[in-house]
Amino acid sequence: MQTTQPRLSFWQIWNVSFGFLGVQFGFALQNANVSRILSDLGADLHSLSLFWLVAPIMGLIVQPIVGSASDRTWNKLGRRRPFILAGAIAAVIGMILLPNAPIFVAFLAPMLMGALMVALMDASFNVCFQPFRSLVSDMVPPSQRNVGYSIQSLLINIGAVIGSILPFVLTNVIGLENTAQMGEVAPSVMWAFYIGATVLLGTVIWTVIRTKEYAPDEYNRYKGLSDADVAEMSKEKAPLLKRLGEFFDLVINMPKTMKQLAVVQFFSWFALFIMWVYTTPAITQHIWNVDKQWFDPAFIAAAPVVPETITMAKGAAGDWVGILFAAYSVFAAIFSIFLARLADKFGRKMVYAGALALGGISYVSFLLFQDLTMVNVNLLITEVTVPLGAVKLLIPMIGVGIAWAAILAMPYAMLAGALPANKTGVYMGIFNFTVAAPQIVSGLTAGWILSSVFENDAKYIIVVAGISMLIGAIAVFFVKEADTSALQEEKGE
């Protein structure tokens, strides 16, 4: 009877993570366009980060619950796949309804409807995310863990590239309108969400069909679980208060590696949240030279008319954010190909810290690239005329992409070997606290910092993101990995 977990082929590992391409497609559409949508629906710069709070809050609530539930689930679809499929279906509903928020004006204000749909989308993405992470840990043996999470990172970034550039393509290649009046959503953004919903559902169904999870007895044998561990996993649920007590006990007694990684995660995700929320206003002001007053709904409402130049500049800047986000995803995808080898050669900590440092420097360098000279840019699929500064911003996207690839893979690769096999799902869910909490802090503070300290000059909040990520790079060196010796033993080193 085989007790060692079998190695997987490249395509088996690929199929395990393929659905992540679609989930990240939807996530990329959200990241690049939600600030744009909410601004068009009436949100000001200060409140943007508050609306974005629904994303990490949903993650904070959903992922530990789903993680614990999936640890205890065994049915015909497996233990993780039922949650992945259910989350994908719910996400599709949110992606279809979000750009149609103005239709529901008779029932809810469009901005509030939009925020509710963002909440639904994020809750659904989180239902998918956590079981996908755990599925890789379940199916991929320790000796292939770097490869497994690197392939996952590659697929995530392929989805992110396509999702990010889609509104730009629909405008500049297909010819859909990319501008919207206050209270409306641009047609290019609406159709991008419809296409994204289709891709998300299709890729998740592929993973559900093509991946066969281990049967309970196989899983227990490969993971070295004792009869006592199995009995603990299969026992009836305790009363709610007792379960809450057990949950907080798990949090208090989480592995040391997990606690140390939490510090790195805080400064990394604090920075990422700022980027997602404020890149659009930052480059609209800094690169397209649109005065910050045009991000004030009260000023816009009092103006006799919004000049066409302002509307077009905001639309063009919003499209270019998709190009920038696609660019960092391309660089992340390229870097993720080499990530496993680099981690094996130089160590996970060195690669992780170096990547975060590059990301931090890149954010700070945003200040250096203002150039209002208009240039024609050939993007192969179309030509556009944009400020030269917009083109130069592709340079710091290299560092941002390298940081993003490392953030998606390295913490989970470092953490996986430190978790008990019978609680992998719930601990991976708890680990999402280290993703959600810094975003909540960022959401509560970034808007205030932007309005009170920087007087709504959004480029400076991007600099704050850079400083935060540099602190995260330093914190990596204080992480003590738990599975290095075991991994080397398995490799025969």
C-alpha positions as semicolon CSV with decimal commas, in nm:
position;residue;x (nm);y (nm);z (nm)
1;M;0,000;0,000;0,000
2;Q;0,151;0,329;-0,112
3;T;0,204;0,573;0,173
4;T;0,404;0,839;-0,015
5;Q;0,195;1,094;-0,197
6;P;0,246;1,044;-0,574
7;R;0,410;1,311;-0,783
8;L;0,187;1,483;-1,036
9;S;0,254;1,554;-1,401
10;F;0,279;1,913;-1,520
11;W;-0,070;1,899;-1,670
12;Q;-0,220;1,751;-1,355
13;I;-0,081;2,043;-1,154
14;W;-0,202;2,279;-1,430
15;N;-0,559;2,138;-1,413
16;V;-0,567;2,171;-1,033
17;S;-0,512;2,546;-1,064
18;F;-0,669;2,622;-1,402
19;G;-0,990;2,762;-1,254
20;F;-0,779;3,025;-1,080
21;L;-0,728;3,184;-1,423
22;G;-1,099;3,261;-1,445
23;V;-1,131;3,369;-1,082
24;Q;-0,839;3,607;-1,127
25;F;-0,990;3,728;-1,456
26;G;-1,290;3,848;-1,256
27;F;-1,072;3,979;-0,974
28;A;-0,862;4,179;-1,224
29;L;-1,174;4,334;-1,375
30;Q;-1,279;4,434;-1,026
31;N;-0,938;4,576;-0,931
32;A;-0,899;4,783;-1,247
33;N;-1,257;4,907;-1,277
34;V;-1,443;4,922;-0,944
35;S;-1,296;5,261;-0,849
36;R;-1,390;5,384;-1,194
37;I;-1,743;5,243;-1,165
38;L;-1,801;5,378;-0,813
39;S;-1,663;5,721;-0,912
40;D;-1,901;5,731;-1,208
41;L;-2,183;5,633;-0,973
42;G;-2,100;5,926;-0,739
43;A;-1,825;5,825;-0,491
44;D;-1,560;6,083;-0,392
45;L;-1,190;6,007;-0,337
46;H;-1,217;5,994;0,042
47;S;-1,502;5,742;0,036
48;L;-1,355;5,520;-0,238
49;S;-1,139;5,329;0,008
50;L;-1,438;5,289;0,241
51;F;-1,645;5,131;-0,037
52;W;-1,354;4,899;-0,112
53;L;-1,365;4,777;0,250
54;V;-1,635;4,527;0,152
55;A;-1,366;4,324;-0,026
56;P;-1,139;4,240;0,271
57;I;-1,434;4,220;0,511
58;M;-1,592;3,952;0,293
59;G;-1,261;3,768;0,287
60;L;-1,228;3,794;0,662
61;I;-1,572;3,645;0,718
62;V;-1,595;3,392;0,438
63;Q;-1,257;3,224;0,406
64;P;-1,216;3,078;0,757
65;I;-1,574;2,946;0,746
66;V;-1,524;2,791;0,403
67;G;-1,182;2,658;0,505
68;S;-1,320;2,480;0,809
69;A;-1,624;2,350;0,619
70;S;-1,413;2,215;0,332
71;D;-1,184;2,033;0,579
72;R;-1,492;1,840;0,696
73;T;-1,657;1,787;0,357
74;W;-1,638;1,462;0,161
75;N;-1,889;1,398;-0,118
76;K;-1,899;1,290;-0,482
77;L;-1,730;1,611;-0,594
78;G;-1,461;1,586;-0,327
79;R;-1,389;1,822;-0,039
80;R;-1,275;2,146;-0,206
81;R;-1,447;2,136;-0,548
82;P;-1,806;2,186;-0,421
83;F;-1,709;2,520;-0,267
84;I;-1,509;2,627;-0,573
85;L;-1,807;2,562;-0,803
86;A;-2,062;2,730;-0,573
87;G;-1,842;3,037;-0,533
88;A;-1,797;3,067;-0,909
89;I;-2,172;3,062;-0,972
90;A;-2,234;3,334;-0,711
91;A;-1,947;3,545;-0,851
92;V;-2,097;3,528;-1,200
93;I;-2,425;3,669;-1,066
94;G;-2,241;3,960;-0,902
95;M;-2,035;4,031;-1,215
96;I;-2,349;4,053;-1,428
97;L;-2,539;4,275;-1,184
98;L;-2,258;4,520;-1,087
99;P;-2,237;4,714;-1,416
100;N;-2,617;4,723;-1,425
101;A;-2,646;4,897;-1,086
102;P;-2,816;5,206;-1,238
103;I;-3,108;4,986;-1,354
104;F;-3,205;4,927;-0,991
105;V;-3,231;5,298;-0,909
106;A;-3,601;5,254;-0,821
107;F;-3,500;5,025;-0,533
108;L;-3,152;5,144;-0,429
109;A;-2,919;5,432;-0,506
110;P;-2,686;5,314;-0,788
111;M;-2,375;5,368;-0,572
112;L;-2,521;5,154;-0,291
113;M;-2,631;4,885;-0,535
114;G;-2,281;4,886;-0,681
115;A;-2,128;4,845;-0,335
116;L;-2,359;4,552;-0,260
117;M;-2,261;4,378;-0,584
118;V;-1,893;4,434;-0,506
119;A;-1,961;4,266;-0,170
120;L;-2,130;3,971;-0,343
121;M;-1,847;3,937;-0,593
122;D;-1,582;3,949;-0,323
123;A;-1,760;3,702;-0,100
124;S;-1,787;3,467;-0,397
125;F;-1,424;3,513;-0,504
126;N;-1,321;3,427;-0,149
127;V;-1,536;3,113;-0,151
128;C;-1,329;3,012;-0,457
129;F;-0,987;3,136;-0,344
130;Q;-0,947;2,949;-0,017
131;P;-1,046;2,601;-0,143
132;F;-0,819;2,653;-0,446
133;R;-0,524;2,724;-0,215
134;S;-0,609;2,419;-0,006
135;L;-0,660;2,205;-0,319
136;V;-0,299;2,268;-0,422
137;S;-0,180;2,179;-0,072
138;D;-0,396;1,863;-0,078
139;M;-0,296;1,739;-0,423
140;V;0,066;1,851;-0,469
141;P;0,341;1,669;-0,271
142;P;0,594;1,881;-0,075
143;S;0,873;1,824;-0,329
144;Q;0,657;1,987;-0,598
145;R;0,512;2,261;-0,379
146;N;0,725;2,542;-0,527
147;V;0,624;2,428;-0,877
148;G;0,258;2,397;-0,776
149;Y;0,228;2,745;-0,637
150;S;0,436;2,889;-0,922
151;I;0,199;2,739;-1,181
152;Q;-0,088;2,880;-0,981
153;S;0,082;3,220;-0,987
154;L;0,135;3,191;-1,364
155;L;-0,232;3,112;-1,428
156;I;-0,344;3,390;-1,195
157;N;-0,139;3,639;-1,392
158;I;-0,258;3,515;-1,732
159;G;-0,613;3,573;-1,610
160;A;-0,517;3,910;-1,469
161;V;-0,360;4,026;-1,797
162;I;-0,664;3,939;-2,005
163;G;-0,908;4,076;-1,748
164;S;-0,716;4,402;-1,706
165;I;-0,686;4,492;-2,075
166;L;-1,034;4,379;-2,178
167;P;-1,212;4,719;-2,138
168;F;-0,926;4,884;-2,332
169;V;-0,957;4,625;-2,610
170;L;-1,334;4,661;-2,626
171;T;-1,291;5,039;-2,667
172;N;-0,991;5,066;-2,896
173;V;-1,033;4,751;-3,104
174;I;-1,406;4,671;-3,098
175;G;-1,517;5,035;-3,075
176;L;-1,736;5,039;-2,764
177;E;-1,774;5,370;-2,577
178;N;-1,545;5,412;-2,274
179;T;-1,702;5,723;-2,122
180;A;-2,003;5,759;-1,895
181;Q;-2,206;6,040;-1,743
182;M;-2,242;6,064;-1,366
183;G;-2,466;5,779;-1,248
184;E;-2,389;5,550;-1,545
185;V;-2,135;5,280;-1,636
186;A;-1,937;5,285;-1,962
187;P;-2,050;5,020;-2,218
188;S;-1,694;4,886;-2,256
189;V;-1,682;4,812;-1,883
190;M;-2,026;4,648;-1,886
191;W;-1,935;4,405;-2,164
192;A;-1,597;4,331;-2,004
193;F;-1,779;4,207;-1,694
194;Y;-2,014;3,990;-1,901
195;I;-1,720;3,825;-2,079
196;G;-1,531;3,786;-1,751
197;A;-1,826;3,607;-1,592
198;T;-1,831;3,358;-1,880
199;V;-1,456;3,289;-1,857
200;L;-1,472;3,248;-1,479
201;L;-1,746;2,986;-1,490
202;G;-1,585;2,797;-1,779
203;T;-1,240;2,764;-1,622
204;V;-1,377;2,661;-1,283
205;I;-1,590;2,390;-1,444
206;W;-1,271;2,267;-1,619
207;T;-1,090;2,226;-1,286
208;V;-1,393;2,059;-1,125
209;I;-1,420;1,807;-1,411
210;R;-1,049;1,743;-1,473
211;T;-0,925;1,717;-1,113
212;K;-1,000;1,408;-0,908
213;E;-0,943;1,463;-0,538
214;Y;-0,806;1,182;-0,323
215;A;-1,053;0,958;-0,145
216;P;-1,054;1,002;0,236
217;D;-0,845;0,692;0,308
218;E;-0,586;0,790;0,043
219;Y;-0,567;1,148;0,168
220;N;-0,525;1,037;0,530
221;R;-0,253;0,789;0,431
222;Y;-0,057;1,036;0,216
223;K;-0,079;1,307;0,482
224;G;0,018;1,071;0,765
225;L;-0,302;1,131;0,961
226;S;-0,360;0,898;1,256
227;D;-0,693;0,742;1,349
228;A;-0,724;1,004;1,623
229;D;-0,675;1,283;1,369
230;V;-0,939;1,132;1,143
231;A;-1,181;1,096;1,433
232;E;-1,124;1,460;1,526
233;M;-1,204;1,569;1,170
234;S;-1,520;1,359;1,139
235;K;-1,679;1,419;1,479
236;E;-2,008;1,606;1,500
237;K;-1,997;1,984;1,520
238;A;-1,976;2,129;1,867
239;P;-2,207;2,410;1,983
240;L;-2,137;2,752;1,830
241;L;-1,974;2,902;2,140
242;K;-1,744;2,605;2,177
243;R;-1,650;2,621;1,809
244;L;-1,575;2,991;1,843
245;G;-1,355;2,911;2,139
246;E;-1,172;2,643;1,940
247;F;-1,134;2,883;1,649
248;F;-0,976;3,155;1,864
249;D;-0,757;2,890;2,022
250;L;-0,631;2,799;1,676
251;V;-0,561;3,166;1,605
252;I;-0,373;3,214;1,932
253;N;-0,172;2,895;1,882
254;M;-0,107;2,931;1,509
255;P;0,237;2,813;1,393
256;K;0,521;3,057;1,454
257;T;0,596;3,077;1,081
258;M;0,240;3,191;1,022
259;K;0,269;3,469;1,281
260;Q;0,593;3,596;1,129
261;L;0,452;3,587;0,777
262;A;0,155;3,788;0,904
263;V;0,382;4,091;0,956
264;V;0,510;4,068;0,598
265;Q;0,156;4,024;0,470
266;F;0,037;4,333;0,656
267;F;0,274;4,573;0,485
268;S;0,242;4,400;0,145
269;W;-0,137;4,403;0,131
270;F;-0,165;4,751;0,283
271;A;0,030;4,869;-0,023
272;L;-0,164;4,660;-0,276
273;F;-0,498;4,789;-0,150
274;I;-0,384;5,147;-0,203
275;M;-0,271;5,064;-0,556
276;W;-0,604;4,905;-0,652
277;V;-0,812;5,187;-0,507
278;Y;-0,611;5,492;-0,608
279;T;-0,412;5,418;-0,924
280;T;-0,696;5,548;-1,143
281;P;-0,725;5,892;-0,977
282;A;-0,347;5,908;-0,932
283;I;-0,262;5,873;-1,301
284;T;-0,564;6,079;-1,411
285;Q;-0,432;6,369;-1,203
286;H;-0,057;6,314;-1,241
287;I;-0,030;6,189;-1,600
288;W;-0,342;6,328;-1,772
289;N;-0,322;6,653;-1,571
290;V;-0,689;6,648;-1,464
291;D;-0,740;6,878;-1,166
292;K;-0,835;6,701;-0,843
293;Q;-1,157;6,903;-0,821
294;W;-1,303;6,685;-1,097
295;F;-1,303;6,396;-0,850
296;D;-1,529;6,589;-0,612
297;P;-1,897;6,494;-0,675
298;A;-2,016;6,823;-0,516
299;F;-1,798;7,028;-0,752
300;I;-1,918;6,824;-1,052
301;A;-2,282;6,865;-0,948
302;A;-2,237;7,244;-0,917
303;A;-2,061;7,277;-1,254
304;P;-2,287;7,383;-1,544
305;V;-2,134;7,108;-1,757
306;V;-1,844;6,864;-1,736
307;P;-1,603;6,957;-2,019
308;E;-1,567;6,687;-2,281
309;T;-1,188;6,702;-2,239
310;I;-1,227;6,601;-1,873
311;T;-1,466;6,315;-1,952
312;M;-1,239;6,186;-2,229
313;A;-0,926;6,218;-2,013
314;K;-1,089;6,023;-1,729
315;G;-1,204;5,755;-1,973
316;A;-0,859;5,728;-2,134
317;A;-0,686;5,717;-1,796
318;G;-0,926;5,448;-1,676
319;D;-0,846;5,239;-1,984
320;W;-0,471;5,293;-1,932
321;V;-0,497;5,165;-1,575
322;G;-0,605;4,837;-1,733
323;I;-0,293;4,842;-1,951
324;L;-0,072;4,911;-1,647
325;F;-0,236;4,639;-1,442
326;A;-0,204;4,401;-1,737
327;A;0,163;4,497;-1,767
328;Y;0,243;4,416;-1,406
329;S;0,056;4,089;-1,448
330;V;0,263;4,004;-1,758
331;F;0,584;4,075;-1,571
332;A;0,452;3,872;-1,279
333;A;0,367;3,581;-1,509
334;I;0,717;3,589;-1,661
335;F;0,882;3,609;-1,319
336;S;0,664;3,327;-1,185
337;I;0,813;3,093;-1,448
338;F;1,152;3,135;-1,285
339;L;1,024;3,174;-0,930
340;A;1,056;2,810;-0,823
341;R;1,413;2,778;-0,952
342;L;1,516;3,107;-0,797
343;A;1,361;3,003;-0,464
344;D;1,541;2,668;-0,476
345;K;1,875;2,834;-0,560
346;F;1,873;3,147;-0,344
347;G;1,614;3,056;-0,082
348;R;1,254;3,163;-0,052
349;K;1,327;3,446;0,189
350;M;1,588;3,613;-0,030
351;V;1,368;3,596;-0,340
352;Y;1,059;3,712;-0,148
353;A;1,236;4,006;0,018
354;G;1,405;4,115;-0,303
355;A;1,076;4,109;-0,492
356;L;0,898;4,321;-0,230
357;A;1,184;4,570;-0,226
358;L;1,159;4,612;-0,605
359;G;0,785;4,665;-0,571
360;G;0,829;4,933;-0,305
361;I;1,088;5,123;-0,507
362;S;0,860;5,105;-0,811
363;Y;0,566;5,262;-0,629
364;V;0,780;5,550;-0,503
365;S;0,915;5,606;-0,854
366;F;0,566;5,700;-0,982
367;L;0,661;6,058;-0,893
368;L;0,936;6,061;-1,157
369;F;0,732;5,984;-1,466
370;Q;0,512;6,286;-1,531
371;D;0,541;6,393;-1,896
372;L;0,242;6,553;-2,071
373;T;0,389;6,520;-2,422
374;M;0,134;6,331;-2,633
375;V;0,274;6,032;-2,827
376;N;0,133;5,761;-3,052
377;V;0,177;5,411;-2,908
378;N;0,150;5,094;-3,115
379;L;0,014;4,818;-2,892
380;L;0,002;4,563;-3,179
381;I;-0,375;4,527;-3,150
382;T;-0,431;4,902;-3,192
383;E;-0,266;5,244;-3,177
384;V;-0,349;5,503;-2,913
385;T;-0,236;5,856;-2,831
386;V;-0,144;5,903;-2,466
387;P;0,090;6,125;-2,259
388;L;0,450;6,006;-2,266
389;G;0,437;5,979;-1,887
390;A;0,173;5,707;-1,923
391;V;0,413;5,502;-2,137
392;K;0,698;5,557;-1,892
393;L;0,483;5,417;-1,610
394;L;0,530;5,076;-1,771
395;I;0,882;5,079;-1,623
396;P;0,780;5,063;-1,254
397;M;0,522;4,800;-1,347
398;I;0,815;4,558;-1,386
399;G;0,894;4,585;-1,016
400;V;0,528;4,579;-0,916
401;G;0,479;4,261;-1,121
402;I;0,777;4,087;-0,963
403;A;0,644;4,177;-0,616
404;W;0,295;4,056;-0,706
405;A;0,423;3,718;-0,830
406;A;0,613;3,666;-0,507
407;I;0,317;3,772;-0,290
408;L;0,093;3,518;-0,466
409;A;0,332;3,227;-0,424
410;M;0,602;3,267;-0,160
411;P;0,395;3,311;0,160
412;Y;0,188;3,002;0,081
413;A;0,492;2,794;-0,015
414;M;0,662;2,900;0,310
415;L;0,350;2,836;0,515
416;A;0,225;2,505;0,372
417;G;0,490;2,290;0,540
418;A;0,421;2,450;0,878
419;L;0,053;2,349;0,891
420;P;-0,094;2,029;1,036
421;A;-0,250;1,826;0,751
422;N;-0,584;1,784;0,927
423;K;-0,624;2,162;0,969
424;T;-0,475;2,290;0,644
425;G;-0,806;2,431;0,520
426;V;-0,897;2,618;0,836
427;Y;-0,543;2,754;0,880
428;M;-0,529;2,866;0,517
429;G;-0,860;3,040;0,587
430;I;-0,726;3,198;0,903
431;F;-0,418;3,306;0,708
432;N;-0,652;3,519;0,498
433;F;-0,679;3,742;0,807
434;T;-0,327;3,850;0,712
435;V;-0,460;3,950;0,370
436;A;-0,789;4,104;0,481
437;A;-0,683;4,289;0,800
438;P;-0,419;4,514;0,636
439;Q;-0,667;4,600;0,360
440;I;-0,925;4,697;0,621
441;V;-0,670;4,917;0,798
442;S;-0,572;5,065;0,463
443;G;-0,935;5,124;0,370
444;L;-1,004;5,302;0,699
445;T;-0,692;5,519;0,686
446;A;-0,589;5,574;0,322
447;G;-0,885;5,795;0,232
448;W;-0,827;6,012;0,539
449;I;-0,452;6,037;0,465
450;L;-0,525;6,131;0,103
451;S;-0,779;6,402;0,188
452;S;-0,629;6,540;0,511
453;V;-0,255;6,507;0,452
454;F;-0,221;6,521;0,074
455;E;-0,533;6,732;-0,005
456;N;-0,659;6,471;-0,255
457;D;-0,334;6,471;-0,457
458;A;-0,350;6,097;-0,524
459;K;0,008;6,041;-0,645
460;Y;0,138;6,078;-0,290
461;I;-0,076;5,797;-0,155
462;I;0,100;5,569;-0,406
463;V;0,430;5,673;-0,243
464;V;0,285;5,566;0,094
465;A;0,220;5,226;-0,065
466;G;0,584;5,205;-0,169
467;I;0,714;5,278;0,179
468;S;0,483;5,013;0,323
469;M;0,607;4,747;0,082
470;L;0,972;4,829;0,161
471;I;0,898;4,767;0,529
472;G;0,744;4,433;0,429
473;A;1,066;4,339;0,248
474;I;1,264;4,394;0,566
475;A;1,017;4,188;0,769
476;V;1,074;3,882;0,546
477;F;1,416;3,828;0,701
478;F;1,255;3,768;1,041
479;V;1,049;3,470;0,914
480;K;1,166;3,127;1,025
481;E;1,062;2,858;0,778
482;A;0,935;2,531;0,921
483;D;0,960;2,278;0,639
484;T;1,308;2,330;0,491
485;S;1,466;2,019;0,638
486;A;1,169;1,799;0,552
487;L;1,172;1,920;0,196
488;Q;1,543;1,859;0,158
489;E;1,504;1,509;0,306
490;E;1,231;1,424;0,058
491;K;1,449;1,546;-0,228
492;G;1,734;1,333;-0,096
493;E;1,960;1,629;-0,035
